[in-house]
Coordinates of C-alpha atoms in Angstrom, one line a residue:
M1 CA -71.9 96.8 25.1
K2 CA -75.2 98.4 24.0
R3 CA -73.4 101.7 23.4
I4 CA -70.3 100.4 21.7
V5 CA -71.8 99.8 18.3
P6 CA -73.2 103.4 17.9
I7 CA -70.0 104.8 19.4
V8 CA -67.8 102.9 16.9
L9 CA -70.0 104.0 14.0
A10 CA -69.9 107.6 15.3
V11 CA -66.1 107.7 14.9
A12 CA -66.6 107.7 11.1
L13 CA -69.5 110.2 11.3
F14 CA -67.4 112.6 13.4
M15 CA -64.5 112.4 11.1
E16 CA -66.6 113.1 8.0
N17 CA -68.6 115.9 9.6
M18 CA -65.6 117.6 11.0
D19 CA -63.7 117.3 7.7
S20 CA -66.5 118.8 5.7
T21 CA -66.4 122.0 7.8
V22 CA -62.7 122.2 8.7
I23 CA -61.5 123.1 5.2
A24 CA -63.7 126.2 4.8
T25 CA -61.7 128.3 7.2
S26 CA -58.4 127.2 5.6
L27 CA -59.1 128.0 1.9
A28 CA -57.1 131.2 1.8
T29 CA -54.1 129.6 3.4
I30 CA -54.2 126.4 1.2
A31 CA -54.6 128.6 -1.9
R32 CA -51.5 130.6 -1.1
D33 CA -49.4 127.5 -0.5
I34 CA -50.4 125.6 -3.7
G35 CA -50.3 128.7 -5.9
T36 CA -53.9 129.3 -6.8
S37 CA -56.8 131.6 -6.0
P38 CA -59.0 131.1 -2.9
I39 CA -62.0 131.4 -5.2
A40 CA -60.6 128.7 -7.5
L41 CA -60.5 126.4 -4.5
K42 CA -64.3 126.2 -4.6
L43 CA -63.6 123.3 -6.9
A44 CA -62.3 121.4 -3.9
L45 CA -65.5 121.9 -2.1
T46 CA -67.8 121.1 -5.1
S47 CA -65.8 118.0 -6.0
Y48 CA -66.4 116.6 -2.5
Y49 CA -70.2 117.3 -2.7
V50 CA -70.4 115.9 -6.2
A51 CA -68.8 112.7 -5.1
L52 CA -71.3 112.4 -2.3
A53 CA -74.2 112.9 -4.7
V54 CA -72.8 110.4 -7.2
F55 CA -72.1 107.5 -4.7
I56 CA -74.7 107.9 -1.9
P57 CA -77.5 106.4 -4.1
I58 CA -75.6 103.1 -4.5
S59 CA -74.3 102.9 -0.9
G60 CA -77.3 100.9 0.4
R61 CA -77.2 98.3 -2.4
M62 CA -73.4 98.0 -2.0
A63 CA -73.9 97.2 1.7
D64 CA -76.6 94.6 0.9
R65 CA -74.6 93.0 -1.8
F66 CA -71.1 92.8 -0.2
G67 CA -71.9 93.1 3.5
A68 CA -72.5 96.3 5.5
K69 CA -69.5 95.7 7.8
T70 CA -67.2 95.2 4.9
V71 CA -68.4 98.2 2.9
F72 CA -68.2 100.4 6.1
R73 CA -64.6 99.5 6.7
L74 CA -63.7 100.0 3.0
A75 CA -65.4 103.4 3.1
I76 CA -63.3 104.5 6.0
G77 CA -60.2 103.3 4.2
V78 CA -61.1 105.2 1.0
F79 CA -61.7 108.4 3.1
V80 CA -58.3 108.0 4.8
L81 CA -56.6 107.5 1.5
G82 CA -58.3 110.6 0.2
S83 CA -57.2 112.5 3.3
L84 CA -53.6 111.4 2.7
A85 CA -53.8 112.5 -0.9
C86 CA -55.1 115.9 0.2
A87 CA -52.1 116.3 2.5
L88 CA -49.7 115.4 -0.3
A89 CA -51.3 117.6 -2.9
H90 CA -49.2 120.5 -4.4
S91 CA -51.6 121.7 -7.1
L92 CA -55.2 122.7 -7.6
E93 CA -55.8 119.7 -9.8
A94 CA -54.3 117.2 -7.4
F95 CA -56.2 118.7 -4.4
V96 CA -59.5 118.6 -6.3
A97 CA -59.0 114.9 -7.2
A98 CA -58.1 114.1 -3.6
R99 CA -61.2 115.7 -2.3
F100 CA -63.3 113.7 -4.8
L101 CA -61.7 110.5 -3.5
Q102 CA -62.5 111.6 0.1
G103 CA -66.1 112.2 -1.0
M104 CA -66.3 108.7 -2.4
G105 CA -65.5 107.3 1.1
G106 CA -67.7 109.8 2.8
A107 CA -70.7 108.9 0.6
M108 CA -70.5 105.3 1.9
M109 CA -69.7 105.9 5.6
T110 CA -72.8 107.6 7.0
P111 CA -75.6 105.8 5.1
V112 CA -74.0 102.4 5.6
G113 CA -73.2 103.2 9.3
R114 CA -76.9 104.1 9.8
L115 CA -77.9 100.9 8.1
L116 CA -75.6 98.9 10.3
L117 CA -77.0 100.5 13.4
V118 CA -80.6 99.8 12.4
R119 CA -79.8 96.1 11.7
A120 CA -77.5 95.5 14.7
V121 CA -79.4 97.2 17.5
P122 CA -82.7 95.9 18.9
K123 CA -85.6 98.2 18.2
S124 CA -86.2 98.8 21.9
D125 CA -82.7 100.3 22.1
L126 CA -82.8 102.1 18.7
V127 CA -83.7 105.6 19.9
S128 CA -80.9 105.7 22.5
A129 CA -78.4 104.2 19.9
M130 CA -79.4 106.8 17.3
A131 CA -78.8 109.6 19.8
W132 CA -75.3 108.4 20.4
F133 CA -74.8 108.0 16.6
T134 CA -76.0 111.6 15.8
I135 CA -74.0 113.4 18.4
P136 CA -70.9 113.7 16.1
A137 CA -73.2 115.3 13.5
L138 CA -73.5 118.3 16.0
I139 CA -70.0 118.2 17.4
G140 CA -68.2 117.9 14.1
P141 CA -69.4 121.2 12.6
L142 CA -68.9 122.9 16.0
V143 CA -65.2 122.0 16.4
G144 CA -64.3 121.8 12.7
P145 CA -64.0 125.5 11.8
P146 CA -62.0 126.5 15.0
I147 CA -59.7 123.4 14.6
G148 CA -59.1 124.2 10.9
G149 CA -58.5 127.9 11.7
A150 CA -56.1 127.1 14.5
I151 CA -54.1 124.7 12.3
A152 CA -54.0 127.1 9.4
T153 CA -52.9 129.9 11.7
Y154 CA -50.3 128.2 13.8
A155 CA -49.2 125.1 11.9
D156 CA -49.0 123.6 8.4
W157 CA -52.5 123.3 6.8
R158 CA -51.7 119.7 5.8
W159 CA -52.3 118.6 9.4
I160 CA -56.0 119.2 8.8
F161 CA -56.0 116.0 6.7
I162 CA -53.2 114.1 8.4
I163 CA -55.2 114.0 11.7
N164 CA -57.8 111.9 9.9
L165 CA -55.3 109.0 9.5
P166 CA -55.1 107.8 13.1
I167 CA -58.8 108.5 13.6
G168 CA -59.7 106.4 10.5
I169 CA -57.3 103.6 11.4
A170 CA -58.8 103.4 14.9
G171 CA -62.3 103.4 13.3
I172 CA -61.4 100.4 11.1
L173 CA -59.9 98.4 14.0
L174 CA -62.8 99.1 16.3
A175 CA -65.3 98.2 13.5
T176 CA -63.5 94.9 12.9
K177 CA -63.6 94.0 16.6
F178 CA -66.9 95.3 17.8
L179 CA -69.4 95.6 14.9
P180 CA -71.6 92.5 14.4
F181 CA -71.6 90.6 11.2
V182 CA -74.7 91.4 9.0
E183 CA -75.8 88.9 6.4
K184 CA -75.6 89.8 2.8
I185 CA -78.9 90.0 0.9
P186 CA -79.1 87.7 -2.1
G187 CA -80.4 88.8 -5.5
I188 CA -79.3 92.5 -5.2
T189 CA -78.8 94.0 -8.7
F190 CA -77.3 97.3 -9.7
D191 CA -78.5 99.9 -12.2
W192 CA -75.1 100.5 -13.7
K193 CA -76.4 102.5 -16.7
G194 CA -78.5 104.7 -14.4
F195 CA -75.5 105.1 -12.1
G196 CA -73.4 106.3 -15.0
L197 CA -75.9 108.7 -16.4
S198 CA -76.8 110.2 -13.0
G199 CA -73.2 110.6 -12.1
L200 CA -72.4 112.3 -15.4
A201 CA -75.4 114.6 -15.0
C202 CA -74.3 115.7 -11.5
A203 CA -70.6 116.1 -12.3
G204 CA -71.2 117.8 -15.7
V205 CA -73.7 120.4 -14.4
V206 CA -72.0 121.3 -11.1
F207 CA -68.4 121.2 -12.4
G208 CA -69.4 123.1 -15.5
L209 CA -70.9 125.9 -13.5
S210 CA -67.8 125.9 -11.2
V211 CA -65.2 126.2 -14.0
V212 CA -67.1 128.4 -16.5
S213 CA -65.5 131.5 -15.0
L214 CA -62.1 130.3 -14.0
P215 CA -59.4 132.2 -15.8
A216 CA -57.3 129.1 -16.2
L217 CA -59.8 127.5 -18.6
P218 CA -61.8 128.9 -21.5
P219 CA -65.5 129.5 -20.7
V220 CA -66.5 127.2 -23.5
F221 CA -65.1 124.3 -21.6
G222 CA -67.4 124.9 -18.6
L223 CA -70.4 125.5 -20.9
A224 CA -69.6 122.2 -22.7
M225 CA -69.6 120.3 -19.4
V226 CA -73.0 121.9 -18.4
V227 CA -74.4 120.8 -21.8
V228 CA -73.1 117.2 -21.4
G229 CA -74.5 117.1 -17.8
A230 CA -77.9 118.4 -19.0
V231 CA -78.0 115.8 -21.8
A232 CA -77.1 113.0 -19.3
A233 CA -79.8 114.2 -16.9
F234 CA -82.4 114.1 -19.7
A235 CA -81.2 110.6 -20.7
Y236 CA -81.4 109.4 -17.1
I237 CA -85.0 110.7 -16.7
R238 CA -86.0 108.6 -19.7
H239 CA -84.0 105.6 -18.4
A240 CA -85.5 105.8 -14.9
A241 CA -89.0 105.8 -16.4
R242 CA -88.4 102.4 -18.0
H243 CA -86.2 100.7 -15.4
E244 CA -87.9 98.7 -12.6
R245 CA -85.4 99.7 -9.9
P246 CA -83.4 102.8 -11.1
V247 CA -80.5 104.1 -8.9
V248 CA -82.5 107.2 -8.1
E249 CA -86.3 106.6 -8.1
L250 CA -87.8 109.7 -9.7
R251 CA -91.3 108.2 -9.7
L252 CA -91.4 108.9 -5.9
L253 CA -91.7 112.6 -6.8
R254 CA -95.4 112.0 -7.4
I255 CA -95.8 112.1 -3.6
E256 CA -96.6 115.7 -2.9
T257 CA -94.9 116.1 0.5
L258 CA -91.7 114.4 -0.8
R259 CA -91.7 116.5 -3.9
A260 CA -92.1 119.8 -1.9
A261 CA -89.4 118.7 0.5
I262 CA -86.9 118.0 -2.3
V263 CA -87.6 121.0 -4.4
G264 CA -87.8 123.5 -1.5
G265 CA -84.9 121.9 0.2
A266 CA -82.8 122.0 -2.9
I267 CA -83.4 125.8 -3.4
F268 CA -82.7 126.5 0.3
R269 CA -79.5 124.5 0.2
V270 CA -78.2 126.3 -2.9
G271 CA -78.3 129.4 -0.7
S272 CA -77.2 128.0 2.6
G273 CA -74.5 125.8 1.0
A274 CA -72.8 129.0 -0.2
V275 CA -72.4 130.4 3.3
P276 CA -69.7 128.1 4.7
F277 CA -67.6 129.0 1.6
L278 CA -68.4 132.8 1.6
F279 CA -68.3 133.6 5.3
P280 CA -64.8 132.6 6.4
L281 CA -63.3 134.1 3.2
M282 CA -65.2 137.4 3.8
L283 CA -63.8 137.5 7.3
Q284 CA -60.3 136.8 6.2
L285 CA -60.0 138.7 2.9
G286 CA -62.5 141.5 3.6
F287 CA -61.9 142.0 7.4
G288 CA -58.4 140.8 7.9
Y289 CA -59.3 138.1 10.4
T290 CA -57.0 135.2 11.0
P291 CA -58.2 131.7 10.0
L292 CA -58.6 130.9 13.8
E293 CA -60.7 134.0 14.4
S294 CA -62.9 133.3 11.4
G295 CA -63.3 129.7 12.5
I296 CA -64.4 130.6 16.0
I297 CA -67.0 133.1 14.6
S298 CA -68.2 130.6 11.9
A299 CA -69.0 128.0 14.6
V300 CA -71.4 130.3 16.4
S301 CA -74.3 129.4 14.2
I302 CA -74.1 125.8 15.4
G303 CA -75.2 127.1 18.8
G304 CA -78.5 128.2 17.3
A305 CA -78.9 124.9 15.6
M306 CA -78.4 123.0 18.9
M307 CA -81.1 125.2 20.6
M308 CA -83.5 124.3 17.8
K309 CA -83.3 120.6 18.7
F310 CA -85.4 121.3 21.9
L311 CA -88.0 123.4 20.1
A312 CA -88.6 121.7 16.8
R313 CA -91.3 119.4 18.0
P314 CA -93.5 122.0 19.8
I315 CA -93.1 124.4 16.8
L316 CA -94.2 121.8 14.3
R317 CA -97.0 120.7 16.5
R318 CA -98.3 124.3 16.8
F319 CA -97.8 125.6 13.3
G320 CA -97.5 122.4 11.1
F321 CA -95.1 121.8 8.2
R322 CA -96.4 124.4 5.7
A323 CA -96.4 127.4 7.9
T324 CA -93.1 126.4 9.5
L325 CA -91.3 125.9 6.2
I326 CA -92.6 129.1 4.6
G327 CA -91.6 131.1 7.7
T328 CA -88.2 129.5 8.2
G329 CA -87.5 129.8 4.4
L330 CA -88.2 133.5 4.4
L331 CA -86.5 134.3 7.7
G332 CA -83.5 132.1 7.0
G333 CA -82.9 133.8 3.6
F334 CA -83.4 137.2 5.1
L335 CA -80.9 136.7 7.8
M336 CA -78.3 135.4 5.3
G337 CA -78.8 138.6 3.3
T338 CA -78.3 140.8 6.3
I339 CA -74.7 139.6 6.6
A340 CA -74.1 141.7 3.4
F341 CA -74.4 144.9 5.5
Y342 CA -71.9 143.8 8.2
R343 CA -68.8 146.0 8.3
P344 CA -65.6 146.0 10.3
E345 CA -66.8 148.9 12.5
T346 CA -70.1 147.0 13.4
P347 CA -70.0 145.5 16.9
I348 CA -69.1 141.8 16.8
A349 CA -72.1 141.1 19.1
V350 CA -74.4 142.1 16.2
L351 CA -72.9 139.4 14.0
V352 CA -73.0 136.8 16.7
V353 CA -76.7 137.4 17.3
L354 CA -77.4 137.2 13.5
L355 CA -75.5 133.9 13.3
L356 CA -77.2 132.4 16.3
I357 CA -80.7 133.3 15.1
G358 CA -79.8 132.3 11.5
G359 CA -78.5 128.9 12.6
F360 CA -81.7 128.3 14.6
F361 CA -84.0 128.9 11.6
R362 CA -81.8 127.1 9.1
S363 CA -81.7 124.0 11.4
L364 CA -85.4 124.2 12.0
F365 CA -86.0 124.3 8.2
F366 CA -83.7 121.2 7.6
T367 CA -85.3 119.3 10.4
S368 CA -88.7 120.0 9.1
I369 CA -88.1 119.0 5.5
N370 CA -86.2 115.9 6.5
T371 CA -89.2 114.8 8.4
L372 CA -91.8 116.0 5.9
A373 CA -90.0 114.1 3.1
F374 CA -91.0 110.8 4.7
A375 CA -94.5 111.7 6.0
D376 CA -96.3 109.9 3.1
V377 CA -93.6 107.6 1.7
P378 CA -94.4 103.9 2.1
S379 CA -92.0 102.1 4.5
N380 CA -90.8 99.7 1.8
R381 CA -89.7 102.7 -0.4
A382 CA -88.0 104.7 2.4
G383 CA -84.6 103.5 1.2
D384 CA -85.1 104.8 -2.3
A385 CA -86.5 108.1 -0.9
T386 CA -83.4 108.4 1.4
S387 CA -81.0 108.0 -1.6
M388 CA -82.9 110.5 -3.7
L389 CA -83.1 113.1 -1.0
A390 CA -79.4 112.8 -0.1
A391 CA -78.4 113.0 -3.8
F392 CA -80.4 116.2 -4.4
Q393 CA -79.1 117.7 -1.1
Q394 CA -75.4 117.3 -2.1
V395 CA -75.9 118.6 -5.7
S396 CA -77.7 121.6 -4.2
V397 CA -74.9 122.4 -1.8
A398 CA -72.3 122.0 -4.6
T399 CA -74.3 124.3 -6.8
G400 CA -74.4 126.9 -4.0
V401 CA -70.7 126.9 -3.7
A402 CA -70.3 127.2 -7.5
M403 CA -72.8 130.1 -7.6
A404 CA -71.1 131.9 -4.8
G405 CA -67.7 131.5 -6.4
G406 CA -69.0 132.7 -9.7
I407 CA -70.5 135.9 -8.1
L408 CA -67.1 136.7 -6.5
E409 CA -65.3 136.0 -9.8
I410 CA -67.6 138.4 -11.7
G411 CA -66.9 141.1 -9.1
M412 CA -63.2 140.6 -9.4
V413 CA -63.3 140.9 -13.2
L414 CA -65.5 144.0 -13.1
G415 CA -63.3 145.6 -10.4
G416 CA -60.0 144.5 -12.0
T417 CA -58.7 143.0 -8.8
D418 CA -57.0 139.7 -8.0
L419 CA -59.0 139.1 -4.8
P420 CA -62.6 139.8 -4.0
T421 CA -63.4 143.0 -2.2
L422 CA -65.8 143.5 0.7
A423 CA -68.3 144.9 -1.9
D424 CA -68.1 141.6 -3.8
F425 CA -69.0 139.6 -0.7
S426 CA -71.9 141.9 0.1
A427 CA -73.3 141.4 -3.4
A428 CA -72.8 137.6 -3.0
F429 CA -74.7 137.5 0.4
L430 CA -77.5 139.6 -0.9
I431 CA -78.0 137.2 -3.9
V432 CA -77.6 134.2 -1.7
G433 CA -80.3 135.5 0.7
V434 CA -82.8 136.1 -2.1
V435 CA -82.2 132.7 -3.6
T436 CA -82.8 131.1 -0.2
M437 CA -86.0 133.0 0.4
L438 CA -87.4 131.5 -2.9
A439 CA -87.5 128.1 -1.2
A440 CA -90.7 129.2 0.5
L441 CA -92.5 129.1 -2.8
A442 CA -92.3 125.3 -2.9
F443 CA -94.5 125.0 0.2
I444 CA -97.3 127.5 -0.6
R445 CA -99.5 124.9 -2.4
L446 CA -99.1 122.3 0.3
P447 CA -102.3 121.5 2.2
R448 CA -102.4 123.3 5.6
L449 CA -102.4 119.9 7.4
A450 CA -99.8 118.2 5.2
G451 CA -97.9 115.7 7.3
A452 CA -100.1 116.4 10.3
E453 CA -99.8 112.7 11.5
V454 CA -96.0 113.2 11.7
S455 CA -95.8 116.7 13.1
G456 CA -98.6 116.2 15.7
Q457 CA -100.5 119.2 14.4
R458 CA -104.0 119.1 15.6
V459 CA -106.6 118.1 13.0
P460 CA -110.0 119.9 13.4
A461 CA -112.9 117.5 14.1
E462 CA -115.3 117.3 11.2

């Protein structure tokens, strides 16, 4: 029974992590079927990430106010409804709206699931329970691209989303039977004004950047959305400074280690967030690979990420956060940029090695910043820091997808083609690599022993 709670919660985490990666290898197939461009389908990816960014900050307070078990089951239900809507979509607009609905459910599932785990499992069993809970986070991205590619190659792409229905229903039933009841917390209040302003800021800026170059809409429409988002962001900053408990607590940015982790992580994720969108499309449109072949190759980088799990602790203990993050930021961006020079005649083994090494350094970077972020945060503010970190992460990934799509669209316009060429993808990977390397700048001014208590880095005796 000790393991049943994390396993039940892991059902939802697996479904979300698999779904967030499964679509990338199927974009070209979905685009052909609903009559749109694969590049225009970046809106389906960005809409999902924007929904995560908008709703993650309120997930904890929703769980406290209405009950974590109730909110968790409701989140799975919303995610399943979004999956069904994706399967029934026959236009770009309907598909984008369905992905946003999915994101609303996904935004609640993982944070509330983690909260349930912490409150339901004794502290003596928490490490073991958390290990069971996080396994799907590794397995989902590993099996997602090949599964999505196989379905897109040999079956109707709509099955990618239909398979979520029985998994989600099973998750709701298991949660109802096995998850313990967690008491509501009285006196919880919501910052509805801040929620509205922050949501408008995220959606306006990211969606504006995504649609500014779409041929179906005039550029002024995208620019107007960016302006509205920027104004909302400015208004939120003023609101958060006056509100006692804003939905995203910006005052925590005064903590140097948290600020560096958020800024550096945001820049790095803009670059790395573009790769799952760019890479499968490059293999399919530029190299002629099937969705299944591109999915199998895309999953290789997860192998590097898994290897890192065994080496993160000794690396951080030896080099500390500053040196590790500067090094992984530069190497991670450099390895992304090298994909620009890969050609059909290049041995596949070369690409596999690049992906394995790149996956290792990207995972080490993310593990490091996710740990550094909480090195100096007071325990009673950890919840606020978690919400802010998660929101910035999702906005950054969505911005990366928008940026990558914009680069490809510019190349198509300049080349007078309907689909991006291999040269367009090369340009995109070079730019993405440079942007990613800029993340190292955020850590240069950190003290050499920043976060030493957490990393285990040896502190010289005075």
